[in-house]
Short mmCIF file of C-alpha atoms and ligand atoms in Angstrom, two decimals:
data_model
loop_
_atom_site.label_atom_id
_atom_site.label_comp_id
_atom_site.label_asym_id
_atom_site.label_seq_id
_atom_site.Cartn_x
_atom_site.Cartn_y
_atom_site.Cartn_z
CA UNK A 256 -60.86 -15.58 -2.73
CA UNK A 257 -57.97 -17.89 -1.96
CA UNK A 258 -56.35 -17.05 -5.30
CA UNK A 259 -56.76 -13.41 -4.51
CA UNK A 260 -55.13 -13.83 -1.12
CA UNK A 261 -52.31 -15.74 -2.74
CA UNK A 262 -51.77 -12.89 -5.18
CA UNK A 263 -51.78 -10.35 -2.38
CA UNK A 264 -49.20 -12.45 -0.57
CA UNK A 265 -47.07 -12.47 -3.71
CA UNK A 266 -47.29 -8.72 -3.97
CA UNK A 267 -46.37 -8.32 -0.33
CA UNK A 268 -43.47 -10.67 -0.76
CA UNK A 269 -42.29 -8.65 -3.69
CA UNK A 270 -42.81 -5.24 -2.18
CA UNK A 271 -41.26 -6.23 1.12
CA UNK A 272 -39.15 -8.99 -0.41
CA UNK A 273 -39.09 -10.86 2.89
CA UNK A 274 -37.75 -14.13 1.67
CA UNK A 275 -34.42 -15.75 2.21
CA UNK A 276 -34.85 -19.31 3.36
CA UNK A 277 -32.09 -21.27 5.05
CA UNK A 278 -31.45 -24.97 4.98
CA UNK A 279 -32.21 -26.85 8.19
CA UNK A 280 -28.50 -27.24 9.00
CA UNK A 281 -27.85 -23.53 8.47
CA UNK A 282 -30.87 -22.59 10.57
CA UNK A 283 -29.74 -24.87 13.38
CA UNK A 284 -26.19 -23.49 13.32
CA UNK A 285 -27.63 -20.01 13.57
CA UNK A 286 -29.93 -20.97 16.45
CA UNK A 287 -27.06 -22.62 18.25
CA UNK A 288 -24.93 -19.49 17.91
CA UNK A 289 -27.64 -17.67 19.87
CA UNK A 290 -27.68 -20.29 22.61
CA UNK A 291 -30.69 -22.32 21.46
CA UNK A 292 -30.24 -26.03 22.15
CA UNK A 293 -30.37 -28.08 18.95
CA UNK A 294 -30.09 -31.65 17.78
CA UNK A 295 -26.41 -31.60 16.84
CA UNK A 296 -25.29 -32.57 13.35
CA UNK A 297 -22.88 -32.05 10.46
CA UNK A 298 -23.58 -31.56 6.78
CA UNK A 299 -22.21 -33.91 4.09
CA UNK A 300 -22.08 -33.76 0.30
CA UNK A 301 -21.50 -37.49 -0.32
CA UNK A 302 -21.78 -40.85 1.51
CA UNK A 303 -18.09 -40.98 2.48
CA UNK A 304 -18.30 -37.54 4.03
CA UNK A 305 -21.49 -38.61 5.81
CA UNK A 306 -19.59 -41.45 7.50
CA UNK A 307 -16.84 -39.01 8.57
CA UNK A 308 -19.51 -36.71 10.02
CA UNK A 309 -21.05 -39.61 11.93
CA UNK A 310 -17.66 -40.57 13.42
CA UNK A 311 -17.07 -36.98 14.55
CA UNK A 312 -20.54 -36.88 16.11
CA UNK A 313 -19.81 -40.01 18.07
CA UNK A 314 -16.64 -38.36 19.39
CA UNK A 315 -18.35 -35.11 20.36
CA UNK A 316 -21.75 -36.39 21.56
CA UNK A 317 -21.29 -40.08 22.29
CA UNK A 318 -24.15 -41.06 19.99
CA UNK A 319 -24.02 -44.34 18.06
CA UNK A 320 -27.33 -43.89 16.21
CA UNK A 321 -27.86 -41.13 13.67
CA UNK A 322 -30.56 -39.54 11.53
CA UNK A 323 -29.72 -38.75 7.93
CA UNK A 324 -31.77 -35.80 6.70
CA UNK A 325 -32.13 -34.47 3.15
CA UNK A 326 -31.31 -30.76 2.96
CA UNK A 327 -33.79 -29.10 0.62
CA UNK A 328 -35.97 -26.04 1.01
CA UNK A 329 -39.19 -27.93 1.65
CA UNK A 330 -40.92 -29.41 4.65
CA UNK A 331 -42.51 -32.82 5.01
CA UNK A 332 -39.22 -34.53 4.16
CA UNK A 333 -39.89 -37.33 6.60
CA UNK A 334 -43.06 -38.29 4.72
CA UNK A 335 -41.20 -38.31 1.41
CA UNK A 336 -38.43 -40.63 2.63
CA UNK A 337 -35.90 -37.85 3.12
CA UNK A 338 -35.31 -38.46 6.86
CA UNK A 339 -34.06 -41.87 7.99
CA UNK A 340 -32.64 -43.41 11.13
CA UNK A 341 -29.23 -45.10 10.82
CA UNK A 342 -28.10 -47.53 13.52
CA UNK A 343 -24.55 -48.00 12.27
CA UNK A 344 -21.90 -46.34 10.11
CA UNK A 345 -22.74 -48.77 7.30
CA UNK A 346 -26.35 -47.63 7.43
CA UNK A 347 -25.25 -43.98 7.43
CA UNK A 348 -23.38 -44.73 4.23
CA UNK A 349 -26.14 -46.64 2.44
CA UNK A 350 -28.92 -44.24 3.49
CA UNK A 351 -26.84 -41.22 2.44
CA UNK A 352 -26.17 -42.93 -0.84
CA UNK A 353 -29.92 -43.34 -1.37
CA UNK A 354 -30.87 -39.82 -0.33
CA UNK A 355 -28.12 -37.75 -2.00
CA UNK A 356 -29.06 -37.30 -5.64
CA UNK A 357 -32.67 -38.38 -5.19
CA UNK A 358 -35.60 -36.26 -6.31
CA UNK A 359 -37.39 -35.81 -3.04
CA UNK A 360 -41.15 -35.45 -3.39
CA UNK A 361 -42.96 -34.17 -0.29
CA UNK A 362 -46.39 -32.61 0.28
CA UNK A 363 -44.62 -29.25 -0.06
CA UNK A 364 -42.77 -29.79 -3.35
CA UNK A 365 -44.03 -30.02 -6.93
CA UNK A 366 -44.71 -33.48 -8.39
CA UNK A 367 -41.18 -33.57 -9.84
CA UNK A 368 -39.75 -33.02 -6.37
CA UNK A 369 -36.49 -31.38 -5.38
CA UNK A 370 -33.02 -32.68 -6.09
CA UNK A 371 -31.07 -33.44 -2.91
CA UNK A 372 -27.46 -32.22 -3.00
CA UNK A 373 -26.50 -32.73 0.64
CA UNK A 374 -27.58 -34.41 3.86
CA UNK A 375 -27.41 -33.47 7.51
CA UNK A 376 -26.08 -36.30 9.64
CA UNK A 377 -27.49 -35.69 13.12
CA UNK A 378 -27.33 -37.39 16.50
CA UNK A 379 -30.32 -39.57 17.37
CA UNK A 380 -32.21 -37.70 20.08
CA UNK A 381 -35.15 -40.08 20.47
CA UNK A 382 -33.18 -42.45 22.72
CA UNK A 383 -35.12 -44.25 25.49
CA UNK A 384 -34.77 -43.05 29.06
CA UNK A 385 -36.48 -42.21 32.34
CA UNK A 386 -39.52 -40.52 30.69
CA UNK A 387 -41.30 -40.50 27.33
CA UNK A 388 -40.18 -38.15 24.56
CA UNK A 389 -42.71 -35.50 23.46
CA UNK A 390 -42.85 -33.47 20.26
CA UNK A 391 -44.09 -29.86 20.25
CA UNK A 392 -44.64 -27.25 17.58
CA UNK A 393 -43.24 -23.74 17.90
CA UNK A 394 -42.91 -20.80 15.54
CA UNK A 395 -41.93 -17.16 15.91
CA UNK A 396 -43.30 -14.67 13.45
CA UNK A 397 -44.74 -11.22 12.98
CA UNK A 398 -48.34 -10.70 14.01
CA UNK A 399 -49.39 -8.25 11.30
CA UNK A 400 -52.72 -7.57 13.01
CA UNK A 401 -51.14 -6.22 16.21
CA UNK A 402 -47.71 -5.15 14.97
CA UNK A 403 -46.09 -7.34 17.60
CA UNK A 404 -43.99 -10.44 17.33
CA UNK A 405 -45.75 -13.67 18.13
CA UNK A 406 -44.90 -17.14 19.33
CA UNK A 407 -47.27 -19.82 18.09
CA UNK A 408 -47.01 -23.18 19.81
CA UNK A 409 -48.80 -26.44 20.26
CA UNK A 410 -48.57 -29.79 21.99
CA UNK A 411 -49.27 -31.34 18.58
CA UNK A 412 -45.70 -31.30 17.27
CA UNK A 413 -44.21 -33.48 14.59
CA UNK A 414 -47.28 -33.29 12.41
CA UNK A 415 -48.47 -30.91 9.79
CA UNK A 416 -49.57 -27.74 11.63
CA UNK A 417 -52.14 -26.84 8.94
CA UNK A 418 -54.00 -30.05 9.81
CA UNK A 419 -53.86 -29.21 13.52
CA UNK A 420 -55.20 -25.72 12.73
CA UNK A 421 -58.08 -27.21 10.76
CA UNK A 422 -59.05 -30.13 12.97
CA UNK A 423 -58.11 -29.06 16.51
CA UNK A 424 -57.58 -25.29 16.44
CA UNK A 425 -57.94 -25.08 20.24
CA UNK A 426 -54.62 -26.92 20.54
CA UNK A 427 -52.75 -24.02 18.96
CA UNK A 428 -51.75 -21.23 21.34
CA UNK A 429 -50.29 -17.86 20.55
CA UNK A 430 -48.55 -15.27 22.64
CA UNK A 431 -47.91 -11.70 21.52
CA UNK A 432 -44.55 -10.16 22.34
CA UNK A 433 -43.96 -6.45 22.31
CA UNK A 434 -40.71 -6.00 20.37
CA UNK A 435 -39.72 -3.01 22.52
CA UNK A 436 -39.70 -5.02 25.76
CA UNK A 437 -38.81 -8.38 24.29
CA UNK A 438 -40.02 -11.63 25.83
CA UNK A 439 -40.85 -11.39 29.53
CA UNK A 440 -40.12 -14.25 31.97
CA UNK A 441 -43.81 -14.86 32.75
CA UNK A 442 -44.53 -15.30 29.05
CA UNK A 443 -41.91 -18.02 28.71
CA UNK A 444 -43.34 -19.75 31.81
CA UNK A 445 -46.84 -19.55 30.32
CA UNK A 446 -45.64 -21.39 27.20
CA UNK A 447 -44.01 -24.14 29.27
CA UNK A 448 -47.15 -24.42 31.42
CA UNK A 449 -49.52 -24.64 28.44
CA UNK A 450 -47.34 -27.37 26.97
CA UNK A 451 -48.03 -29.39 30.11
CA UNK A 452 -44.44 -29.49 31.36
CA UNK A 453 -43.17 -29.62 34.91
CA UNK A 454 -39.92 -29.95 36.82
CA UNK A 455 -36.69 -29.87 34.81
CA UNK A 456 -38.49 -29.94 31.44
CA UNK A 457 -40.48 -26.84 32.47
CA UNK A 458 -37.28 -24.96 33.30
CA UNK A 459 -35.57 -26.14 30.12
CA UNK A 460 -38.56 -25.02 28.04
CA UNK A 461 -38.57 -21.50 29.49
CA UNK A 462 -34.86 -21.21 28.62
CA UNK A 463 -35.54 -22.58 25.15
CA UNK A 464 -38.37 -20.13 24.47
CA UNK A 465 -36.37 -17.11 25.66
CA UNK A 466 -33.31 -18.03 23.62
CA UNK A 467 -35.44 -18.80 20.56
CA UNK A 468 -37.22 -15.46 20.73
CA UNK A 469 -33.93 -13.60 21.21
CA UNK A 470 -32.40 -15.42 18.23
CA UNK A 471 -35.38 -14.38 16.10
CA UNK A 472 -35.02 -10.79 17.20
CA UNK A 473 -31.24 -10.50 16.86
CA UNK A 474 -31.05 -12.24 13.50
CA UNK A 475 -33.81 -10.05 12.00
CA UNK A 476 -35.68 -13.12 10.86
CA UNK A 477 -39.23 -13.03 9.58
CA UNK A 478 -40.06 -16.64 10.42
CA UNK A 479 -38.80 -19.42 12.64
CA UNK A 480 -40.69 -22.69 12.52
CA UNK A 481 -39.40 -25.46 14.77
CA UNK A 482 -41.38 -28.64 14.26
CA UNK A 483 -40.72 -30.65 16.29
CA UNK A 484 -39.30 -29.10 19.40
CA UNK A 485 -38.40 -32.22 21.36
CA UNK A 486 -38.52 -33.06 25.03
CA UNK A 487 -35.99 -35.86 25.28
CA UNK A 488 -36.38 -38.81 27.63
CA UNK A 489 -33.95 -37.08 30.00
CA UNK A 490 -36.00 -33.86 29.93
CA UNK A 491 -33.85 -31.69 27.68
CA UNK A 492 -35.65 -29.39 25.25
CA UNK A 493 -34.13 -29.01 21.78
CA UNK A 494 -34.83 -28.08 18.16
CA UNK A 495 -35.02 -31.19 15.96
CA UNK A 496 -35.98 -29.24 12.83
CA UNK A 497 -35.53 -25.59 11.84
CA UNK A 498 -37.17 -23.57 9.13
CA UNK A 499 -35.64 -20.10 9.16
CA UNK A 500 -36.57 -17.23 6.88
CA UNK A 501 -34.48 -14.09 7.12
CA UNK A 502 -35.86 -10.65 6.34
CA UNK A 503 -34.02 -9.48 3.21
CA UNK A 504 -34.45 -5.87 4.21
CA UNK A 505 -32.18 -6.36 7.20
CA UNK A 506 -29.46 -8.24 5.35
CA UNK A 507 -27.31 -5.12 5.29
CA UNK A 508 -26.91 -5.68 9.04
CA UNK A 509 -25.94 -9.32 8.55
CA UNK A 510 -23.61 -9.50 5.57
CA UNK A 511 -22.43 -12.94 6.70
CA UNK A 512 -25.92 -14.36 6.07
CA UNK A 513 -25.62 -13.55 2.35
CA UNK A 514 -23.31 -16.54 1.95
CA UNK A 515 -26.10 -18.82 3.20
CA UNK A 516 -28.22 -18.32 0.10
CA UNK A 517 -28.41 -21.51 -1.99
CA UNK A 518 -29.33 -20.63 -5.55
CA UNK A 519 -29.86 -24.31 -6.40
CA UNK A 520 -33.01 -24.17 -4.28
CA UNK A 521 -34.50 -21.24 -6.13
CA UNK A 522 -36.42 -21.02 -9.40
CA UNK A 523 -33.69 -20.37 -12.05
CA UNK A 524 -35.86 -17.95 -14.02
CA UNK A 525 -36.58 -15.96 -10.87
CA UNK A 526 -32.89 -15.82 -10.02
CA UNK A 527 -32.02 -14.55 -13.51
CA UNK A 528 -34.81 -11.97 -13.38
CA UNK A 529 -33.72 -10.75 -9.97
CA UNK A 530 -30.15 -10.37 -11.18
CA UNK A 531 -31.49 -8.14 -13.95
CA UNK A 532 -33.31 -6.08 -11.32
CA UNK A 533 -36.77 -7.32 -12.30
CA UNK A 534 -39.36 -8.41 -9.77
CA UNK A 535 -40.51 -11.72 -11.22
CA UNK A 536 -42.53 -14.54 -9.71
CA UNK A 537 -43.23 -17.66 -11.74
CA UNK A 538 -46.90 -18.75 -11.76
CA UNK A 539 -48.81 -21.62 -13.36
CA UNK A 540 -50.87 -19.83 -16.04
CA UNK A 541 -50.68 -19.23 -19.80
CA UNK A 542 -50.56 -15.43 -20.21
CA UNK A 543 -47.26 -13.73 -19.53
CA UNK A 544 -47.46 -10.19 -18.24
CA UNK A 545 -45.06 -7.30 -18.18
CA UNK A 546 -46.08 -4.37 -16.06
CA UNK A 547 -44.56 -1.39 -14.26
CA UNK A 548 -45.56 -1.18 -10.61
CA UNK A 549 -46.74 -3.91 -8.24
CA UNK A 550 -50.28 -2.51 -7.95
CA UNK A 551 -50.74 -2.39 -11.70
CA UNK A 552 -49.32 -5.89 -11.90
CA UNK A 553 -52.02 -7.12 -9.52
CA UNK A 554 -54.75 -5.37 -11.51
CA UNK A 555 -53.34 -6.84 -14.72
CA UNK A 556 -53.38 -10.34 -13.30
CA UNK A 557 -57.05 -9.82 -12.41
CA UNK A 558 -57.67 -8.58 -15.94
CA UNK A 559 -56.10 -11.70 -17.39
CA UNK A 560 -58.28 -13.91 -15.21
CA UNK A 561 -61.40 -12.02 -16.22
CA UNK A 562 -60.46 -12.54 -19.85
CA UNK A 563 -60.44 -16.29 -19.30
CA UNK A 564 -56.68 -16.69 -18.98
CA UNK A 565 -54.38 -17.42 -16.06
CA UNK A 566 -51.33 -15.29 -15.32
CA UNK A 567 -48.08 -17.13 -16.07
CA UNK A 568 -46.06 -14.79 -13.96
CA UNK A 569 -45.89 -11.63 -11.95
CA UNK A 570 -43.38 -9.26 -13.53
CA UNK A 571 -42.71 -5.70 -12.50
CA UNK A 572 -40.13 -4.04 -14.77
CA UNK A 573 -39.98 -1.02 -12.49
CA UNK A 574 -39.58 2.60 -13.47
CA UNK A 575 -37.29 2.41 -16.50
CA UNK A 576 -38.98 0.45 -19.25
CA UNK A 577 -36.32 1.03 -21.91
CA UNK A 578 -35.58 -1.29 -24.85
CA UNK A 579 -32.91 -3.20 -22.92
CA UNK A 580 -35.09 -3.94 -19.90
CA UNK A 581 -38.10 -4.74 -22.06
CA UNK A 582 -35.99 -7.20 -24.03
CA UNK A 583 -34.70 -8.92 -20.88
CA UNK A 584 -38.27 -9.09 -19.59
CA UNK A 585 -39.52 -10.62 -22.88
CA UNK A 586 -36.74 -13.19 -22.79
CA UNK A 587 -37.55 -14.14 -19.23
CA UNK A 588 -41.28 -14.49 -19.92
CA UNK A 589 -40.59 -16.57 -23.03
CA UNK A 590 -38.48 -19.07 -21.10
CA UNK A 591 -41.74 -20.39 -19.64
CA UNK A 592 -43.07 -22.83 -22.29
CA UNK A 593 -46.67 -22.58 -21.08
CA UNK A 594 -46.95 -18.92 -22.12
CA UNK A 595 -49.46 -18.59 -25.00
CA UNK A 596 -49.71 -14.79 -25.13
CA UNK A 597 -48.06 -11.77 -23.54
CA UNK A 598 -49.85 -8.76 -22.18
CA UNK A 599 -47.76 -5.66 -21.68
CA UNK A 600 -49.50 -3.12 -19.49
CA UNK A 601 -47.43 -0.03 -18.82
CA UNK A 602 -48.43 3.24 -17.29
CA UNK A 603 -46.34 6.09 -18.61
CA UNK A 604 -46.02 8.57 -15.81
CA UNK A 605 -42.37 9.36 -15.31
CA UNK A 606 -41.40 7.30 -18.34
CA UNK A 607 -43.18 8.46 -21.52
CA UNK A 608 -45.33 5.92 -23.39
CA UNK A 609 -43.76 6.68 -26.77
CA UNK A 610 -40.33 5.77 -25.37
CA UNK A 611 -41.67 2.54 -23.95
CA UNK A 612 -43.37 1.78 -27.27
CA UNK A 613 -40.11 2.37 -29.10
CA UNK A 614 -38.41 0.12 -26.54
CA UNK A 615 -40.91 -2.65 -27.23
CA UNK A 616 -40.52 -2.32 -31.00
CA UNK A 617 -36.70 -2.35 -30.73
CA UNK A 618 -36.73 -5.33 -28.36
CA UNK A 619 -39.13 -7.20 -30.63
CA UNK A 620 -36.95 -6.54 -33.68
CA UNK A 621 -33.89 -7.78 -31.80
CA UNK A 622 -35.52 -11.08 -30.93
CA UNK A 623 -38.04 -11.61 -33.72
CA UNK A 624 -36.97 -15.22 -34.23
CA UNK A 625 -37.79 -16.27 -30.71
CA UNK A 626 -41.27 -14.71 -30.49
CA UNK A 627 -43.99 -16.99 -31.83
CA UNK A 628 -46.94 -15.88 -29.73
CA UNK A 629 -49.25 -12.86 -29.88
CA UNK A 630 -48.35 -9.77 -27.89
CA UNK A 631 -50.87 -7.22 -26.70
CA UNK A 632 -49.56 -3.89 -25.56
CA UNK A 633 -51.53 -1.43 -23.56
CA UNK A 634 -49.82 1.86 -22.93
CA UNK A 635 -51.61 4.54 -20.97
CA UNK A 636 -50.40 7.90 -19.72
CA UNK A 637 -48.12 10.54 -21.20
CA UNK A 638 -48.09 10.37 -25.03
CA UNK A 639 -50.27 7.23 -25.09
CA UNK A 640 -51.70 8.10 -28.53
CA UNK A 641 -48.27 8.58 -30.02
CA UNK A 642 -47.23 5.25 -28.49
CA UNK A 643 -50.17 3.47 -30.09
CA UNK A 644 -49.15 4.89 -33.46
CA UNK A 645 -45.59 3.64 -33.02
CA UNK A 646 -46.86 0.12 -32.27
CA UNK A 647 -49.47 0.15 -35.07
CA UNK A 648 -46.99 1.43 -37.66
CA UNK A 649 -44.19 -0.94 -36.67
CA UNK A 650 -45.43 -3.72 -38.95
CA UNK A 651 -44.89 -6.20 -36.14
CA UNK A 652 -47.36 -8.77 -34.85
CA UNK A 653 -48.21 -6.64 -31.84
CA UNK A 654 -51.70 -5.46 -30.99
CA UNK A 655 -52.11 -2.16 -29.24
CA UNK A 656 -54.68 -0.93 -26.79
CA UNK A 657 -55.17 2.20 -24.77
CA UNK A 658 -58.10 1.28 -22.55
CA UNK A 659 -58.08 -1.51 -20.00
CA UNK A 660 -61.25 -3.16 -21.40
CA UNK A 661 -59.83 -3.05 -24.89
CA UNK A 662 -56.74 -4.90 -23.68
CA UNK A 663 -58.92 -7.47 -21.90
CA UNK A 664 -60.99 -8.02 -25.05
CA UNK A 665 -57.83 -8.59 -27.09
CA UNK A 666 -56.46 -11.11 -24.60
CA UNK A 667 -59.81 -12.94 -24.81
CA UNK A 668 -59.63 -12.99 -28.62
CA UNK A 669 -56.09 -14.35 -28.84
CA UNK A 670 -56.82 -17.03 -26.24
CA UNK A 671 -59.92 -18.10 -28.18
CA UNK A 672 -58.13 -18.28 -31.54
P1 GDP B 708 -39.61 -32.76 8.08
O1 GDP B 708 -40.31 -34.05 7.83
O2 GDP B 708 -39.11 -32.12 6.83
O3 GDP B 708 -40.43 -31.83 8.91
O4 GDP B 708 -38.28 -33.14 8.92
P2 GDP B 708 -38.01 -33.23 10.49
O5 GDP B 708 -36.67 -32.68 10.75
O6 GDP B 708 -39.13 -32.62 11.27
O7 GDP B 708 -37.96 -34.79 10.75
C1 GDP B 708 -39.06 -35.60 10.49
C2 GDP B 708 -39.25 -36.62 11.58
O8 GDP B 708 -38.11 -37.44 11.71
C3 GDP B 708 -39.44 -36.03 12.97
O9 GDP B 708 -40.75 -35.61 13.21
C4 GDP B 708 -39.05 -37.20 13.84
O10 GDP B 708 -40.17 -38.02 14.06
C5 GDP B 708 -38.03 -37.94 13.01
N1 GDP B 708 -36.70 -37.71 13.60
C6 GDP B 708 -35.96 -36.58 13.55
N2 GDP B 708 -34.84 -36.71 14.27
C7 GDP B 708 -34.87 -37.97 14.79
C8 GDP B 708 -33.98 -38.70 15.63
O11 GDP B 708 -32.96 -38.23 16.09
N3 GDP B 708 -34.35 -39.97 15.93
C9 GDP B 708 -35.48 -40.55 15.48
N4 GDP B 708 -35.75 -41.79 15.83
N5 GDP B 708 -36.34 -39.88 14.70
C10 GDP B 708 -36.04 -38.61 14.35
MN1 MN B 709 -40.26 -30.85 10.66
#
């Protein structure tokens, strides 16, 4: 069930392609430009630069303590040693030296971790004062069930929200916001009230919530996750962390955001595939698949699972499955060393099956030397019989199928052999 949900999420991501993540420092700069109060900081590529950033922060904010924070697209950095407090410029230098270049492993990365290229040097905002500091959780996202926007918030900030959801779900509150009216003043007050605030902190929180919601709306984001939102000891409310995901579909309205994309953070095979106009998502399995159409791709991944395999990828070649595209798709699938077989499942509706078959044969011939695994091709639709003949007569190590079950059986056989 969970697998299934995951696959559906993949398909939704691909169909809607709602995924451009920002680094924390970029997210905070964006929030700040919309009037959201943030923990101020500057980004550095090396330890010397980090020290310069710290000096500038002292000038502009008066702070003499700093936090050095690894900038990677993954949460839980604190737990992995990617967020550290520095109480002097020397410490800023040595901590930056440790963090930049490290492979940061967090609960949200793979076991190999993520290489850190840069750090955010930020002012320390946990200074002692008249009252205690408190950490809250707050996110803004789309509520797909109601078609409204939603603010999700909790007093249990600073920790992993999934754990809060599991163990103390009553401590997570949500508020639905009609996008046509935007956030209403009473809604912002309700958030501040439920977070147990009063006095100045209450007022500051209502301002924070309104500006955060407006930033989400105006930037056409699909997710803001601020964990923690901090109440400082002098009752200011600010964003200490920022996970921002921008809706790709609205990027045409925000051309300046395009420059914020950091390809180093993305899967290199996915980047290459996307450049070639292919919808590709890398998965953990052993059977590569090449399909036209997201729905058929989903069905094909199910088919692979039922045959005892695991899909190694999601790949939608789209409408034009000509030799060139098929070859690019083969090359991309083959870059994944865990692929033990490839299943091509193409429906020839607009594109005729015999042309696709010829495309596959041509692509195969062009790259014969790099293909060392069995390929099963199922072509169904216009001229499917002719297509099967082209494959069968090609003399290549490609097995053809017309029916779905037949393809499944063949996948099972090659995996067993
Ligand atoms: P994450 O671990 O990737 O979610 O990174 P965060 O930006 O949320 O930082 C992790 C933790 O570092 C926070 O929950 C805080 O406890 C701590 N932290 C962040 N900024 C400061 C700061 O200015 N001073 C101190 N003392 N701790 C901080
Ligand atoms: Mn965080």
